[in-house]
PDB file of C-alpha atoms in Angstrom:
ATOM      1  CA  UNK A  16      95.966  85.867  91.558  1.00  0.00           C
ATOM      2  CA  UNK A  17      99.681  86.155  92.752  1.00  0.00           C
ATOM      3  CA  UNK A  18     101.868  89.015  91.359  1.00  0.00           C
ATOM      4  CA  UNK A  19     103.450  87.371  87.962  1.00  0.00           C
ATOM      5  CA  UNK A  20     106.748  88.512  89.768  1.00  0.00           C
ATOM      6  CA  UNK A  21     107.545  88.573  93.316  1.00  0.00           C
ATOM      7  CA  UNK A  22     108.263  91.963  95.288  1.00  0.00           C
ATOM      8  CA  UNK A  23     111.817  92.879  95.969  1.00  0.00           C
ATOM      9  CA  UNK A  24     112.526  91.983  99.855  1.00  0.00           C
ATOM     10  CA  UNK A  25     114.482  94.580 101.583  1.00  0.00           C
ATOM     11  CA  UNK A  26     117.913  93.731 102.694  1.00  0.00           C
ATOM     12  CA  UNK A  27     116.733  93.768 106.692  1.00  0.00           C
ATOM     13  CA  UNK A  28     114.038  91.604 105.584  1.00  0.00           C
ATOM     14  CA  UNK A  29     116.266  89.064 103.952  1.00  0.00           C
ATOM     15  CA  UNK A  30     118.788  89.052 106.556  1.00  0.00           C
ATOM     16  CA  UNK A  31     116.112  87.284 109.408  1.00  0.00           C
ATOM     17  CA  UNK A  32     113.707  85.901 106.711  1.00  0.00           C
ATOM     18  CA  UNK A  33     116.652  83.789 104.990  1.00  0.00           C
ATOM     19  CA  UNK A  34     117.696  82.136 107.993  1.00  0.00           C
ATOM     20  CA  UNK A  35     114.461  81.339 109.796  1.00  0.00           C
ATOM     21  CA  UNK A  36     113.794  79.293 106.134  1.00  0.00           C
ATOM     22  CA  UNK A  37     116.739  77.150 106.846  1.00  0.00           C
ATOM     23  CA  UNK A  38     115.354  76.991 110.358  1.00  0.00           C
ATOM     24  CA  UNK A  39     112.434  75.725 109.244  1.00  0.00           C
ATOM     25  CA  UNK A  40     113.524  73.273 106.219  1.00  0.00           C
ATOM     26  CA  UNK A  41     110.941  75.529 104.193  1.00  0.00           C
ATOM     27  CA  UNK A  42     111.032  76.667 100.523  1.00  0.00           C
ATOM     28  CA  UNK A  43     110.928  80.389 100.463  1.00  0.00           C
ATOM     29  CA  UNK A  44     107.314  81.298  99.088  1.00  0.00           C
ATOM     30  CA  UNK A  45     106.569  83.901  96.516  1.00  0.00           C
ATOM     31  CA  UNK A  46     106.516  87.566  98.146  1.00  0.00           C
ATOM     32  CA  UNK A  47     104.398  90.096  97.941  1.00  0.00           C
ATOM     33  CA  UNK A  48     104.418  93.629  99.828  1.00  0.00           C
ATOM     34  CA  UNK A  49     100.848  95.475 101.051  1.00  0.00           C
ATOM     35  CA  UNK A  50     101.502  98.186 102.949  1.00  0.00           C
ATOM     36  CA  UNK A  51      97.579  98.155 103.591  1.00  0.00           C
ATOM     37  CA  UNK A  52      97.738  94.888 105.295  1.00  0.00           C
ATOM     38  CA  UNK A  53      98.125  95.924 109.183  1.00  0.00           C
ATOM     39  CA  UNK A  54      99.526  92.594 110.034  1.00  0.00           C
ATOM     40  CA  UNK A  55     103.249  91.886 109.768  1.00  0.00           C
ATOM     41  CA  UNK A  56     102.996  89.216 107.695  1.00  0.00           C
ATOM     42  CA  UNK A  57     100.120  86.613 106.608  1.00  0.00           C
ATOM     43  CA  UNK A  58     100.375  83.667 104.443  1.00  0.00           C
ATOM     44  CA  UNK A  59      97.715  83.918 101.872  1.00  0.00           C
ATOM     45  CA  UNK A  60      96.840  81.391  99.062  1.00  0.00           C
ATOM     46  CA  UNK A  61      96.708  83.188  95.648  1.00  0.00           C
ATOM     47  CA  UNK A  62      96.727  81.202  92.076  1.00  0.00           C
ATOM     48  CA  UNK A  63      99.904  81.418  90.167  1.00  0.00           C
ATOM     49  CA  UNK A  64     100.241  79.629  86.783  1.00  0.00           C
ATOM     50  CA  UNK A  65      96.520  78.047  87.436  1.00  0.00           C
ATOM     51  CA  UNK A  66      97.911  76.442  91.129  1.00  0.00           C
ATOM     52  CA  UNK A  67      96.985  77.085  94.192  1.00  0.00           C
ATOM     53  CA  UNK A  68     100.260  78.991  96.067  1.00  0.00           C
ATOM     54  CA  UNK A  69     100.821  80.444  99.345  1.00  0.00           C
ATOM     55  CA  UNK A  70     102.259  83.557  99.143  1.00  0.00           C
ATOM     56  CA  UNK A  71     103.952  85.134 101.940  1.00  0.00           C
ATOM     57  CA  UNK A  72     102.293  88.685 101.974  1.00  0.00           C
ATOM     58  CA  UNK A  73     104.400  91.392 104.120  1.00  0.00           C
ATOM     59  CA  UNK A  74     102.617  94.362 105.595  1.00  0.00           C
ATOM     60  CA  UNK A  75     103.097  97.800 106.461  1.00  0.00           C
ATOM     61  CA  UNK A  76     105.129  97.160 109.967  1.00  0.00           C
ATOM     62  CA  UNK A  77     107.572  95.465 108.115  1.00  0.00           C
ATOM     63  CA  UNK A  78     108.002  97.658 105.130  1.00  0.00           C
ATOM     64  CA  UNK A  79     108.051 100.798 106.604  1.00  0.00           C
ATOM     65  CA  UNK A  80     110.768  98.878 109.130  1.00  0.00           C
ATOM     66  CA  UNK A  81     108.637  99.344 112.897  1.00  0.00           C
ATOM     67  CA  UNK A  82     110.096  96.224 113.828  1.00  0.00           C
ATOM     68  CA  UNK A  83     113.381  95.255 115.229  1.00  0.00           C
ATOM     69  CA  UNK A  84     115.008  91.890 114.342  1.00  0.00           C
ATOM     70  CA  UNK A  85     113.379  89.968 117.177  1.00  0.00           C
ATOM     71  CA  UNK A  86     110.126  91.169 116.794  1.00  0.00           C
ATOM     72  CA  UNK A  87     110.277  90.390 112.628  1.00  0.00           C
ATOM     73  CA  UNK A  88     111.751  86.846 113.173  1.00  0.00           C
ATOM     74  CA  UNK A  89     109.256  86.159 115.629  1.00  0.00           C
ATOM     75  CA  UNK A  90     106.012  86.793 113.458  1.00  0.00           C
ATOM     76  CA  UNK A  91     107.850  85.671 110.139  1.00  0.00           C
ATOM     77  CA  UNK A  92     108.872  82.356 112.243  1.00  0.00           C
ATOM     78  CA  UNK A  93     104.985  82.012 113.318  1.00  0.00           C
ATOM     79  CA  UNK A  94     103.578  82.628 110.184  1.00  0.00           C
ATOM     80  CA  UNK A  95     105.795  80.439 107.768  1.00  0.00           C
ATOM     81  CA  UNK A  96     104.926  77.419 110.215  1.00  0.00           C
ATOM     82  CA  UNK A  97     101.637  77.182 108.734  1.00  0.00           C
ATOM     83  CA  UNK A  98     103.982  75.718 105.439  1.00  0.00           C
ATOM     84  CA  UNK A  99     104.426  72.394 106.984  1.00  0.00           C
ATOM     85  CA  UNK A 100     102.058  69.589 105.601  1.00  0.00           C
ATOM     86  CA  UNK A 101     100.039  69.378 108.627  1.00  0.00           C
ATOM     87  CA  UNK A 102      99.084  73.015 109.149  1.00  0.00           C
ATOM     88  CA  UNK A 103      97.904  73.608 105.519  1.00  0.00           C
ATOM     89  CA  UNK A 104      94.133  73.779 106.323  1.00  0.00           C
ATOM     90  CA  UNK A 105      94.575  77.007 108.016  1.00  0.00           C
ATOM     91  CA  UNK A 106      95.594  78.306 104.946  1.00  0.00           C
ATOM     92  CA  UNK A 107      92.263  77.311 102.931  1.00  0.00           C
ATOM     93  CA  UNK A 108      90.363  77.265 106.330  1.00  0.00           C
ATOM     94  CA  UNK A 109      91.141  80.331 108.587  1.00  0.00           C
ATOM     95  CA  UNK A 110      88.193  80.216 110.258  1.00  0.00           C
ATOM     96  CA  UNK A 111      86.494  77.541 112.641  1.00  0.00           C
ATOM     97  CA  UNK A 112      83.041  77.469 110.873  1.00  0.00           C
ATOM     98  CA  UNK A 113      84.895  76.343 107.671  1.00  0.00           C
ATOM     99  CA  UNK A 114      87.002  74.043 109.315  1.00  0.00           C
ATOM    100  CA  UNK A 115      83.759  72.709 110.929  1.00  0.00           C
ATOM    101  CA  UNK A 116      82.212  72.343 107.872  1.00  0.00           C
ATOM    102  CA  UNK A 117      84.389  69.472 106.528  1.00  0.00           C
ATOM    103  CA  UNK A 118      84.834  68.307 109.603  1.00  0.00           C
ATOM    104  CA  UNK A 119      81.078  67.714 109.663  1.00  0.00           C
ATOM    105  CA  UNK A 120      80.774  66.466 105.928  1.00  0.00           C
ATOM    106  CA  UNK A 121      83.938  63.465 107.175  1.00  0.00           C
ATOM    107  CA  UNK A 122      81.837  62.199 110.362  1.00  0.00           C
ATOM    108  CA  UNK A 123      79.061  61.989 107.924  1.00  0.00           C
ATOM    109  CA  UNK A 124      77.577  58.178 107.539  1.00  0.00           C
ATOM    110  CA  UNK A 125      78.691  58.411 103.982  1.00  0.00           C
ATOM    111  CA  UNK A 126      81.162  60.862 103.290  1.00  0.00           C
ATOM    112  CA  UNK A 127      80.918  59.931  99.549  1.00  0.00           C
ATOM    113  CA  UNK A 128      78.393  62.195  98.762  1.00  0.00           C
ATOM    114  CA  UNK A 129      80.147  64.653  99.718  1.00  0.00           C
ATOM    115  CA  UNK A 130      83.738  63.855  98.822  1.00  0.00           C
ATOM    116  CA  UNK A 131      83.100  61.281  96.430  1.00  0.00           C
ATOM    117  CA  UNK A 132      84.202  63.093  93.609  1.00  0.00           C
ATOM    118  CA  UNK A 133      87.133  65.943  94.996  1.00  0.00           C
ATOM    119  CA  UNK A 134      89.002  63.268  96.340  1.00  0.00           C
ATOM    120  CA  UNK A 135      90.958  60.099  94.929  1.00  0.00           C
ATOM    121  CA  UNK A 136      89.710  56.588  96.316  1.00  0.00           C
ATOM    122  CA  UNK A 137      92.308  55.861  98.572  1.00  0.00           C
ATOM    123  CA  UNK A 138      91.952  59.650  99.914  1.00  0.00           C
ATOM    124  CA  UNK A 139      88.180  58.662  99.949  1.00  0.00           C
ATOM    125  CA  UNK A 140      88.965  55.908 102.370  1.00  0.00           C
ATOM    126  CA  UNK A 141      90.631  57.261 104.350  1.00  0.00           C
ATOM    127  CA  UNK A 142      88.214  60.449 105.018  1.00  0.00           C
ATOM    128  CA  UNK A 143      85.905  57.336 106.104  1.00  0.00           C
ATOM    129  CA  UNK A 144      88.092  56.172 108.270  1.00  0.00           C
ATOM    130  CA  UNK A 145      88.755  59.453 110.192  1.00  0.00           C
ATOM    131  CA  UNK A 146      84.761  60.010 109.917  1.00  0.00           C
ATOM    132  CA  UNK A 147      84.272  56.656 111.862  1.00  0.00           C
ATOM    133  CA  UNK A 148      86.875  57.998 114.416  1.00  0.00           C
ATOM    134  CA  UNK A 149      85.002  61.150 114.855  1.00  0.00           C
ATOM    135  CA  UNK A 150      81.777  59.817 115.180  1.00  0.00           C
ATOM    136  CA  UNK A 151      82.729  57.160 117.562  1.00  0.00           C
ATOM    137  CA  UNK A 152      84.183  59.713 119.965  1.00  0.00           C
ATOM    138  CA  UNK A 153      81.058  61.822 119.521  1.00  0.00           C
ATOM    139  CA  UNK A 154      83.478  64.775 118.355  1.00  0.00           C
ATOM    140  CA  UNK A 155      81.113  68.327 118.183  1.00  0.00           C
ATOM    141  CA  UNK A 156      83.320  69.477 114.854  1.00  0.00           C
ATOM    142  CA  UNK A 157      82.700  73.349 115.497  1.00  0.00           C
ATOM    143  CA  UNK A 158      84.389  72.536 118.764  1.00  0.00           C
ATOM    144  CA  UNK A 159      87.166  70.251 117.510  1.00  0.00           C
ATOM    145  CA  UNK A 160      87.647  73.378 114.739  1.00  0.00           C
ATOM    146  CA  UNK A 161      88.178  75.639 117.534  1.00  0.00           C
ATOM    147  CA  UNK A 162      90.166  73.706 119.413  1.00  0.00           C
ATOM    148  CA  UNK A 163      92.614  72.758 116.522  1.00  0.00           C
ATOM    149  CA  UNK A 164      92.641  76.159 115.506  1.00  0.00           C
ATOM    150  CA  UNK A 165      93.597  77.616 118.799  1.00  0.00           C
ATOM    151  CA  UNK A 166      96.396  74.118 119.551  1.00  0.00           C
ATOM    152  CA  UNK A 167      98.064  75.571 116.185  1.00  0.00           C
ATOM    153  CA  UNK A 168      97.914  79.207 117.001  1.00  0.00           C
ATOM    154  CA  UNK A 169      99.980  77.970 120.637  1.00  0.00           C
ATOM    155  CA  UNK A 170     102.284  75.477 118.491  1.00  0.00           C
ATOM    156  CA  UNK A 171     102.616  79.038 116.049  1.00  0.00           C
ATOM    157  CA  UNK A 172     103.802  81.163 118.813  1.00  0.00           C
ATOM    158  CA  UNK A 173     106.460  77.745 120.572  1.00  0.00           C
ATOM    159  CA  UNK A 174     107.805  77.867 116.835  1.00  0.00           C
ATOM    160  CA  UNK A 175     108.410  81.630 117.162  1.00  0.00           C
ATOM    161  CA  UNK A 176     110.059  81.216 120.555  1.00  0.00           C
ATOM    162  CA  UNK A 177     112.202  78.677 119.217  1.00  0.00           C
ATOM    163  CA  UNK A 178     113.436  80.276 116.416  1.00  0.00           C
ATOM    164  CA  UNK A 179     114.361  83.469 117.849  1.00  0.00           C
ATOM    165  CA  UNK A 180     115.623  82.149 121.318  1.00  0.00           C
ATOM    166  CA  UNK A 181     114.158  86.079 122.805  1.00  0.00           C
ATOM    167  CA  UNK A 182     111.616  84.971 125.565  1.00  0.00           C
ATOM    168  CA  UNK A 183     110.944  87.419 126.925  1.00  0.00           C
ATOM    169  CA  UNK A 184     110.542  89.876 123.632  1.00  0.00           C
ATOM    170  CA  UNK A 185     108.554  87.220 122.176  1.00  0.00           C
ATOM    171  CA  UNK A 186     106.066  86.939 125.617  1.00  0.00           C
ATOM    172  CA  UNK A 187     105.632  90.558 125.430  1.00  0.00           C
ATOM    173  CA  UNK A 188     104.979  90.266 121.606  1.00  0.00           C
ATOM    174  CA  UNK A 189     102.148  87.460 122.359  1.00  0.00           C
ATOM    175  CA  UNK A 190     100.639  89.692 125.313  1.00  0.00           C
ATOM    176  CA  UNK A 191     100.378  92.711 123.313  1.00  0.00           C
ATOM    177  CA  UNK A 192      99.036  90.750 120.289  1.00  0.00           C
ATOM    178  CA  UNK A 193      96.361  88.903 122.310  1.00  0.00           C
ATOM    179  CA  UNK A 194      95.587  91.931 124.246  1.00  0.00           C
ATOM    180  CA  UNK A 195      94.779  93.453 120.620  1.00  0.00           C
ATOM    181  CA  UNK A 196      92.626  90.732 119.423  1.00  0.00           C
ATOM    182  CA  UNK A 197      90.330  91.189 123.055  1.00  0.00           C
ATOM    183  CA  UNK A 198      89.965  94.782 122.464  1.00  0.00           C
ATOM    184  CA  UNK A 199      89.139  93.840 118.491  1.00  0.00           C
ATOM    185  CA  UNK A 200      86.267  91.356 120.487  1.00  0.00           C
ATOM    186  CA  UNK A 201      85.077  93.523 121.838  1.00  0.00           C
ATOM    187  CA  UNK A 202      84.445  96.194 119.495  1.00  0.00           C
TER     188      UNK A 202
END
């Protein structure tokens, strides 16, 4: 569950936070601060009031203030792009095998067994419509998972760029990050 009340964002915080939201046309989501989490911020879905909310969820760079303004705007910029309407399966589906999953289940021949009772019947059409789409273009939906997933982590990062306007901070910020998740591979 969410905190009942959200955490108090420092000043510094607020400063780049506030305006990237305008940026963005985005309500500002409940905050929370874990100084355990080791990325700079994550959008996580929590319940509050029996809904499903994402909650913005800051982490120890960015309390204990290791990041400059660029650097903060950039991952704050990245991470509250996943708000828009089109991105909000990565929040219930981080990973590809999820993704994949209902992916799978909407290519089905009758994706009323499997949907036939989650979703509305015009919502229920329309999963058979994208399932005849998939199927006719013989889509593998582990691969088309991937794929999206990695097409919205690149559209993540342009959003970044864009609202900072620091290309080369930002570049450096995506090297080091990717060079991070390689090592993290690998191990």
């Amino acid at each position: 569950a969410a905190p009942a009340k959200d955490a108090d964002v420092p000043p510094a915080v607020a400063k780049v936070l506030d305006p990237l939201l305008a940026l963005l046309v985005t309500p500002r989501p409940p905050i929370h601060i874990d100084r355990d989490q080791t990325a700079a911020a994550k959008l996580v879905v929590r319940t509050r009031a029996g809904v499903l909310t994402p909650v913005l969820v800051l982490g120890r760079p960015v309390a204990d203030k290791q990041l400059g303004d660029p650097e903060l705007a950039f991952y704050l910029a990245r991470t509250l792009a996943d708000l828009r309407a089109d991105r909000m399966a990565r929040l219930f589906c981080p990973r590809a095998g999820e993704l994949a999953q209902i992916v799978e289940m909407a290519a089905a021949p009758d994706p009323t067994r499997w949907f036939g009772k989650a979703l509305h019947p015009v919502e229920l059409e329309h999963a058979r419509s994208i399932g005849n789409k998939l199927r006719e273009r013989g889509v593998v939906p582990l691969s088309a998972a991937a794929a999206w997933l990695a097409a919205t982590e690149r559209a993540a990062d342009r959003v970044g760029l864009v609202a900072t306007g620091e290309l080369a901070a930002c570049t450096a910020l995506i090297d080091r990050d990717a060079a991070r998740d390689l090592v993290w591979a690998s191990v």
